[in-house]
Short mmCIF file of C-alpha atoms and ligand atoms in Angstrom, two decimals:
data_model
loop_
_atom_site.label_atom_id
_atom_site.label_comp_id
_atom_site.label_asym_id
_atom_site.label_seq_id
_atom_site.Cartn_x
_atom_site.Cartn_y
_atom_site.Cartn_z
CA UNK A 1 -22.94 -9.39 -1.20
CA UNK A 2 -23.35 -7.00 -4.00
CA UNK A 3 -21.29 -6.15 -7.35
CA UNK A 4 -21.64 -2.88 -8.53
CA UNK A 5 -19.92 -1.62 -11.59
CA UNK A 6 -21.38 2.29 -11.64
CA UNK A 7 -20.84 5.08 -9.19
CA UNK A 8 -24.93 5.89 -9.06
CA UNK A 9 -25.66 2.52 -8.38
CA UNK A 10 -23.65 2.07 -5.44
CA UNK A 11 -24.44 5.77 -3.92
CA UNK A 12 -27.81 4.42 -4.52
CA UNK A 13 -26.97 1.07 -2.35
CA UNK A 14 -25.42 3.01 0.10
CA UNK A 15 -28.17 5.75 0.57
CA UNK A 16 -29.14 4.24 4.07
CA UNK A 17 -26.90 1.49 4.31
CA UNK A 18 -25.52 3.57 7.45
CA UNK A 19 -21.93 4.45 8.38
CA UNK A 20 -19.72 2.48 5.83
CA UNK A 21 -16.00 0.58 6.50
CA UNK A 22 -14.19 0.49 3.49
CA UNK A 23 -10.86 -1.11 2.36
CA UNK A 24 -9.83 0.12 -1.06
CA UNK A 25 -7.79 -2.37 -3.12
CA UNK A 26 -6.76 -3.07 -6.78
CA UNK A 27 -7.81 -6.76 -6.56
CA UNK A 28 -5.79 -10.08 -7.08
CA UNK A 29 -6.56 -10.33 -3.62
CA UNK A 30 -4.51 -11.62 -0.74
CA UNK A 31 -5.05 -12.63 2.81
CA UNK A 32 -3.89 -9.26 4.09
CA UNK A 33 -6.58 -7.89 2.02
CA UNK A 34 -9.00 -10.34 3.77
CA UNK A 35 -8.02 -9.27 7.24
CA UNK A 36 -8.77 -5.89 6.42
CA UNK A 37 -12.36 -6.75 5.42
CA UNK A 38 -12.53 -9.36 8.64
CA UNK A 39 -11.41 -5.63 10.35
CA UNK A 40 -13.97 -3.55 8.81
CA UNK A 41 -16.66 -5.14 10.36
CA UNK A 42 -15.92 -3.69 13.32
CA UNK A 43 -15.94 -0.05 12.07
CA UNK A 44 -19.20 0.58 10.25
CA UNK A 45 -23.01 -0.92 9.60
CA UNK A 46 -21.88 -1.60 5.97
CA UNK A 47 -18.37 -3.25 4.82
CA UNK A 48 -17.61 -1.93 0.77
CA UNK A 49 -14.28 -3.20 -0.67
CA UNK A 50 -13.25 -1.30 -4.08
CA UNK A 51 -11.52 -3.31 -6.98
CA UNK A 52 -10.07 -0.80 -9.40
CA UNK A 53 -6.60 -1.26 -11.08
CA UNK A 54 -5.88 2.34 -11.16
CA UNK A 55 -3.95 3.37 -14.69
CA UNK A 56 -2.84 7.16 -12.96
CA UNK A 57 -0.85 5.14 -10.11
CA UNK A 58 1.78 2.99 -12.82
CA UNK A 59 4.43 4.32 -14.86
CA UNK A 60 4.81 4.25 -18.19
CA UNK A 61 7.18 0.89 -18.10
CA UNK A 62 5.09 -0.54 -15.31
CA UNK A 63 2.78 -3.33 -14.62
CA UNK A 64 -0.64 -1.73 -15.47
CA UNK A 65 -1.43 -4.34 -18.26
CA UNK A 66 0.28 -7.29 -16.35
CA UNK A 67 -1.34 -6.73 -13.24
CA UNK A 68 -4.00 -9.88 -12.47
CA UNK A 69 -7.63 -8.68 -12.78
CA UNK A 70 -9.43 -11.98 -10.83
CA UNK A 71 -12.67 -10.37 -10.40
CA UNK A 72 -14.23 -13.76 -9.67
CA UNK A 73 -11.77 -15.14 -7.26
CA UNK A 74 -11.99 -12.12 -5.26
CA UNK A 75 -15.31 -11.71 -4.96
CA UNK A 76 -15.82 -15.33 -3.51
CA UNK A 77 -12.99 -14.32 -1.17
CA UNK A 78 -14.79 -11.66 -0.25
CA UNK A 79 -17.73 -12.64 0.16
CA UNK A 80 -16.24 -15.31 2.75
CA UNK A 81 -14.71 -12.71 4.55
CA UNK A 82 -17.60 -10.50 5.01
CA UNK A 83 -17.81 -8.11 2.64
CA UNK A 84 -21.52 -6.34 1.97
CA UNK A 85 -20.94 -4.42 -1.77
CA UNK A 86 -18.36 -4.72 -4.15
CA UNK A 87 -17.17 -1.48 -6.26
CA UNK A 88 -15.53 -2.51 -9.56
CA UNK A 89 -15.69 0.16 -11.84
CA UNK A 90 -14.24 0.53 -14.71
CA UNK A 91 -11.46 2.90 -15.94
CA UNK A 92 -14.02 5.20 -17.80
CA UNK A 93 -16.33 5.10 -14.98
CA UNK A 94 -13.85 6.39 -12.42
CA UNK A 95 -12.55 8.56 -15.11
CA UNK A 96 -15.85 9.52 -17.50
CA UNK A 97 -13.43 12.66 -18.70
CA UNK A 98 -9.20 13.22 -18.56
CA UNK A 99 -8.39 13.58 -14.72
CA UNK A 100 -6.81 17.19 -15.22
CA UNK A 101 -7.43 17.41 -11.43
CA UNK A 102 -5.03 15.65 -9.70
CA UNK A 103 -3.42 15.68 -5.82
CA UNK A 104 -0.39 17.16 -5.55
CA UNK A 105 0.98 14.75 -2.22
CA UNK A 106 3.03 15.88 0.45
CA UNK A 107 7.10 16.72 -1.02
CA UNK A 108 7.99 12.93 1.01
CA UNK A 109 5.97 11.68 -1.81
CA UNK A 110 9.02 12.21 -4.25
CA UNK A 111 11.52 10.00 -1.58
CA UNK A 112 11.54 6.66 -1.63
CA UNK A 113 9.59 4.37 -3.46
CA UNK A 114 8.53 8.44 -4.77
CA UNK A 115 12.13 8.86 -6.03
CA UNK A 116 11.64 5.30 -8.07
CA UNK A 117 8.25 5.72 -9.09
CA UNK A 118 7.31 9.55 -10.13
CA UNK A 119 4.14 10.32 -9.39
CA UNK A 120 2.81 7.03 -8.16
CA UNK A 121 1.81 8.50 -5.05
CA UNK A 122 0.02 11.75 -7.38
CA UNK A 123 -1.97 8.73 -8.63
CA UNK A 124 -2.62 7.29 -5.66
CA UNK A 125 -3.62 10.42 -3.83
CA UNK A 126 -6.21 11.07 -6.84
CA UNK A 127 -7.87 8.05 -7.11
CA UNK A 128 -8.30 6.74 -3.46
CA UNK A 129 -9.64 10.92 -3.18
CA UNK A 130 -12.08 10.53 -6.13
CA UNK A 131 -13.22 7.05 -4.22
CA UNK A 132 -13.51 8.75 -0.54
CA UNK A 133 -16.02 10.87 -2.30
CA UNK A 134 -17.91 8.59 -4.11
CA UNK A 135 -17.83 5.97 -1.30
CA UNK A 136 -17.95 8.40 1.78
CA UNK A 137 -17.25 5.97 4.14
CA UNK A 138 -16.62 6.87 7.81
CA UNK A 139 -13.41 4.65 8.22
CA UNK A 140 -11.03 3.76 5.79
CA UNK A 141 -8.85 0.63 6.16
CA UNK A 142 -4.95 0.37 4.91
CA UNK A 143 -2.43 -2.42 5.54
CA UNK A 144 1.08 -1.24 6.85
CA UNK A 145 3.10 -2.81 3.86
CA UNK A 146 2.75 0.21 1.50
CA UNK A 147 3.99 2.61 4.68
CA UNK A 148 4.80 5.13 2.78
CA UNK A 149 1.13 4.96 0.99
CA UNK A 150 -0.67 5.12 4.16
CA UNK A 151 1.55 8.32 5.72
CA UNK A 152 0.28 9.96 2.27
CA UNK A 153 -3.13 8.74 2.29
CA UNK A 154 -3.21 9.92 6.23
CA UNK A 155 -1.90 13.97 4.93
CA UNK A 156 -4.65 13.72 2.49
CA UNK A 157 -7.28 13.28 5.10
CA UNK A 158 -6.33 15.54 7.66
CA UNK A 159 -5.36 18.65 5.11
CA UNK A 160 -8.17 18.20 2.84
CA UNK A 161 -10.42 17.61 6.15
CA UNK A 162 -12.00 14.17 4.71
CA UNK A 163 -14.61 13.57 7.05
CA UNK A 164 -13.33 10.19 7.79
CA UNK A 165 -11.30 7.87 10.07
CA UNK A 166 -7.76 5.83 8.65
CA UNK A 167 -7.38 2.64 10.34
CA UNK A 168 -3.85 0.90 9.81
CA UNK A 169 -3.44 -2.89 10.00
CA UNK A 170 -0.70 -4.58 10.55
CA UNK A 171 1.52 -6.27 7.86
CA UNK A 172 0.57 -9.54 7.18
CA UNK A 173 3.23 -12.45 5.98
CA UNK A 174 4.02 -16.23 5.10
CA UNK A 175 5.11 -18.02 7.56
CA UNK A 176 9.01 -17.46 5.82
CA UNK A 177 8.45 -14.45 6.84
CA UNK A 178 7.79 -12.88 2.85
CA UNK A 179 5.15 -9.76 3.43
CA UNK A 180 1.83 -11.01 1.59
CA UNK A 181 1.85 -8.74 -1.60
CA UNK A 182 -0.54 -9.44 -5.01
CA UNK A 183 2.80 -9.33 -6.36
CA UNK A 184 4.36 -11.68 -5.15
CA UNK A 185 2.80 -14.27 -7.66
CA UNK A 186 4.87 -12.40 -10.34
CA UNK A 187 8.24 -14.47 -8.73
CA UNK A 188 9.85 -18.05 -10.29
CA UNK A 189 9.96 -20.74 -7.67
CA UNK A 190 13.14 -19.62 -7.20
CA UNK A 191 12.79 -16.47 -6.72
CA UNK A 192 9.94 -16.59 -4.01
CA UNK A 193 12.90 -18.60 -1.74
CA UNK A 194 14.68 -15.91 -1.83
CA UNK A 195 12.20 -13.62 -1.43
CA UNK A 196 12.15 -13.65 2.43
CA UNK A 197 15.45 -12.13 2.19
CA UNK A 198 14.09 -8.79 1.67
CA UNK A 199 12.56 -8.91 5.67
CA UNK A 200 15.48 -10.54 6.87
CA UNK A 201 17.90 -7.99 6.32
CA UNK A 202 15.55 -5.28 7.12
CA UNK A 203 15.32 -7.05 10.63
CA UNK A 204 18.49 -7.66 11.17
CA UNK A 205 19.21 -3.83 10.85
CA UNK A 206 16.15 -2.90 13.57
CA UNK A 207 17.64 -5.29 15.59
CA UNK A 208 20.98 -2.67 15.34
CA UNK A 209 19.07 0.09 15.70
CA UNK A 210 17.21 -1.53 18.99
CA UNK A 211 20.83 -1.87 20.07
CA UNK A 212 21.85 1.80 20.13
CA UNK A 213 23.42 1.73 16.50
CA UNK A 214 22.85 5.08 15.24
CA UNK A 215 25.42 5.26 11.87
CA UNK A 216 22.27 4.80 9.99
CA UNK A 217 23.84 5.78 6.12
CA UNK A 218 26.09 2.50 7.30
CA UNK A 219 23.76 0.69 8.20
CA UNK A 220 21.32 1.53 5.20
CA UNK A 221 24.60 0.86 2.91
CA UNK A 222 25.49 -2.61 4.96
CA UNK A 223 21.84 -4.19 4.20
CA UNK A 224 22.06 -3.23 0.26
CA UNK A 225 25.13 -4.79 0.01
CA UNK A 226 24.39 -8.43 1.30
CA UNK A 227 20.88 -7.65 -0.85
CA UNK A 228 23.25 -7.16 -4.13
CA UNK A 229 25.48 -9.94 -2.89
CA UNK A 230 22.33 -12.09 -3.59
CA UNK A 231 21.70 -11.23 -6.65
CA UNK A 232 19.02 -8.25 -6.01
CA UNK A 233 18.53 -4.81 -7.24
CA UNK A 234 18.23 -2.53 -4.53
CA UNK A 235 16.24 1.09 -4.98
CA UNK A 236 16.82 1.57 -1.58
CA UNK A 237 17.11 0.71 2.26
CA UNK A 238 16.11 3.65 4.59
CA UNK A 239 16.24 4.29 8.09
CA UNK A 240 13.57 7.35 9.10
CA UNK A 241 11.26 8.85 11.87
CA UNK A 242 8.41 6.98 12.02
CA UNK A 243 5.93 9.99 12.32
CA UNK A 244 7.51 12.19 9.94
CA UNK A 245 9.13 9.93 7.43
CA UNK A 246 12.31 11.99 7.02
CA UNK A 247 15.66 11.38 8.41
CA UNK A 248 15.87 10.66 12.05
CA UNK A 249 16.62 13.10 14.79
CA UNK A 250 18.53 12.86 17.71
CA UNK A 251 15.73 12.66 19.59
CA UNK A 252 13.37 10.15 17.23
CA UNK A 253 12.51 6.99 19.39
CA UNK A 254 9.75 5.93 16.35
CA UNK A 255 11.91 4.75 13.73
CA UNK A 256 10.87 2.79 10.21
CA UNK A 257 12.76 0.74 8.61
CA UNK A 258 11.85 0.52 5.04
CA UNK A 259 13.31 -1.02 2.10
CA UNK A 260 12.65 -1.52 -2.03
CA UNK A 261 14.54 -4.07 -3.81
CA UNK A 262 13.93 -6.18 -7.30
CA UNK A 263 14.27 -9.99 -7.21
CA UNK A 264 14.54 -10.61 -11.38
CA UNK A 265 11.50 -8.75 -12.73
CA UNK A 266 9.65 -8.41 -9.21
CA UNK A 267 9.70 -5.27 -7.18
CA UNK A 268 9.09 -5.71 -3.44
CA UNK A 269 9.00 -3.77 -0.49
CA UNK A 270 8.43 -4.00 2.91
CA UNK A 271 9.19 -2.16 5.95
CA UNK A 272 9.32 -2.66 10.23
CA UNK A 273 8.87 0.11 12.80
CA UNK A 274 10.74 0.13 15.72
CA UNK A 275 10.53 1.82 18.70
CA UNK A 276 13.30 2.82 20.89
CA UNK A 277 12.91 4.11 24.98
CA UNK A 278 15.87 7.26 25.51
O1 LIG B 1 -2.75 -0.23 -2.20
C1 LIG B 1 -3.45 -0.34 -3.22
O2 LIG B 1 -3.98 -1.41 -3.56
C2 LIG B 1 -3.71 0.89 -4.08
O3 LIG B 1 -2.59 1.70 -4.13
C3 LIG B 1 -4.97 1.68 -3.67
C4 LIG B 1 -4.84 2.26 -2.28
C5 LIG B 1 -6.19 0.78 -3.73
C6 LIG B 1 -5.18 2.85 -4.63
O4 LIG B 1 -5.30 2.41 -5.95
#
């Protein structure tokens, strides 16, 4: 396996490595990251994982300088699970000059974990753009947690006509149930028991909506409640369409459950589709 630190280097690796699989991620890697490398084989001649905390995506008050940089943990890990080239640039490689360029996401962007975190998915857009193009792989790999990341990430391809194939992969958890997240290493001891929580309710609600409940705002309003009853801080629990991300319509079988919620300093999130027959 390769490390490569500079964008000429690795278009120079890649020159005739063939069609390429790659699975962007910001390191501190987990084994939903793994899977998605164990995936990639699959999809192209050559596997390329990215490591690149990515300043544009974090708010001001966010966890940019907290966030674990394990470059040597996660390139054993990868390694193991297959990888062929690292990319770990640094910030002034990916960004040699000020990023006045930026993509403007679709207007879903500012709902959701949008509405709590402006312009996360601008910076999310940008960078994982600026690394299709240096990378030009022919598949690109995303795990289901960040939903609402992938639904952008999928409008960036088709309306700027990236050349490329997404592949989604399922969410992948503890056996508690707790969606595997780098974050999650940010709870207490007791925190992380209670972090399961979070999926819990969020099931127990698709298992209303499975049986014909339809008052969704009551629903939505019933799960943040026993959240806050616990002790969390809720940004929200939302019931949408599954293909569209807004509200659901009388006719939306697809739906998504998502939900946002802080457990002390810890934000997590974590979603579940379900699908309905009329
Ligand atoms: O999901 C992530 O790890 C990041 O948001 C991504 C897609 C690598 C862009 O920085």
């Amino acid at each position: 396996m390769d490390l490569i630190h500079t964008i000429p280097e690795l278009q120079q690796r890649l020159h005739s490595a063939g069609s390429v699989a790659f699975v962007p991620t910001m390191g501190n890697l987990h084994a939903g990251h793994l899977e998605l490398v164990r995936l990639a084989r699959a999809h192209g001649a050559t596997v390329v994982a990215s490591i690149f905390v990515n300043p544009l995506q974090f708010g001001p008050q966010e966890d940019f300088d907290a966030y674990p940089r394990t470059l040597d943990a996660d390139c054993a890990q990868l390694q193991s699970a297959g990888c062929d080239v690292v990319f770990a640039p640094s910030v002034a490689e990916m960004y040699s000059v000020p990023q006045q360029i930026e993509i403007l996401p679709p207007p879903i962007a500012r709902e959701l974990c949008g509405a709590f975190r402006p312009g996360h998915f601008q910076g999310v857009a940008t960078v994982v753009a600026k690394l299709f193009n240096i990378v030009q792989p022919a598949v690109a790999l995303f795990g289901k947690k960040d939903y609402q990341q992938l639904f952008v990430i999928r409008a960036l391809v088709q309306q700027l006509n990236y050349p490329l194939r997404i592949v989604a992969a399922e969410t992948l958890r503890a056996a508690d149930g707790l969606a595997l997240s780098s974050r999650n290493g940010y709870l207490s001891e007791q925190e992380r028991q209670q972090a399961p929580r979070l999926y819990a309710v969020l099931q127990s609600l698709a298992a209303q909506i499975k049986n014909g409940n339809r008052d969704f705002s009551a629903l939505e309003q019933g799960a943040s409640r026993e959240l806050e009853t616990l002790g969390w801080r809720v940004d929200y629990i939302a019931v949408r369409d599954a293909g569209t991300l807004l509200a659901p319509l009388a006719a939306t079988q697809a739906f998504v459950v998502l939900g946002a919620a802080w457990l002390g300093k810890t934000r997590l999130i974590d979603n579940i589709e379900v699908s309905v027959a009329v």
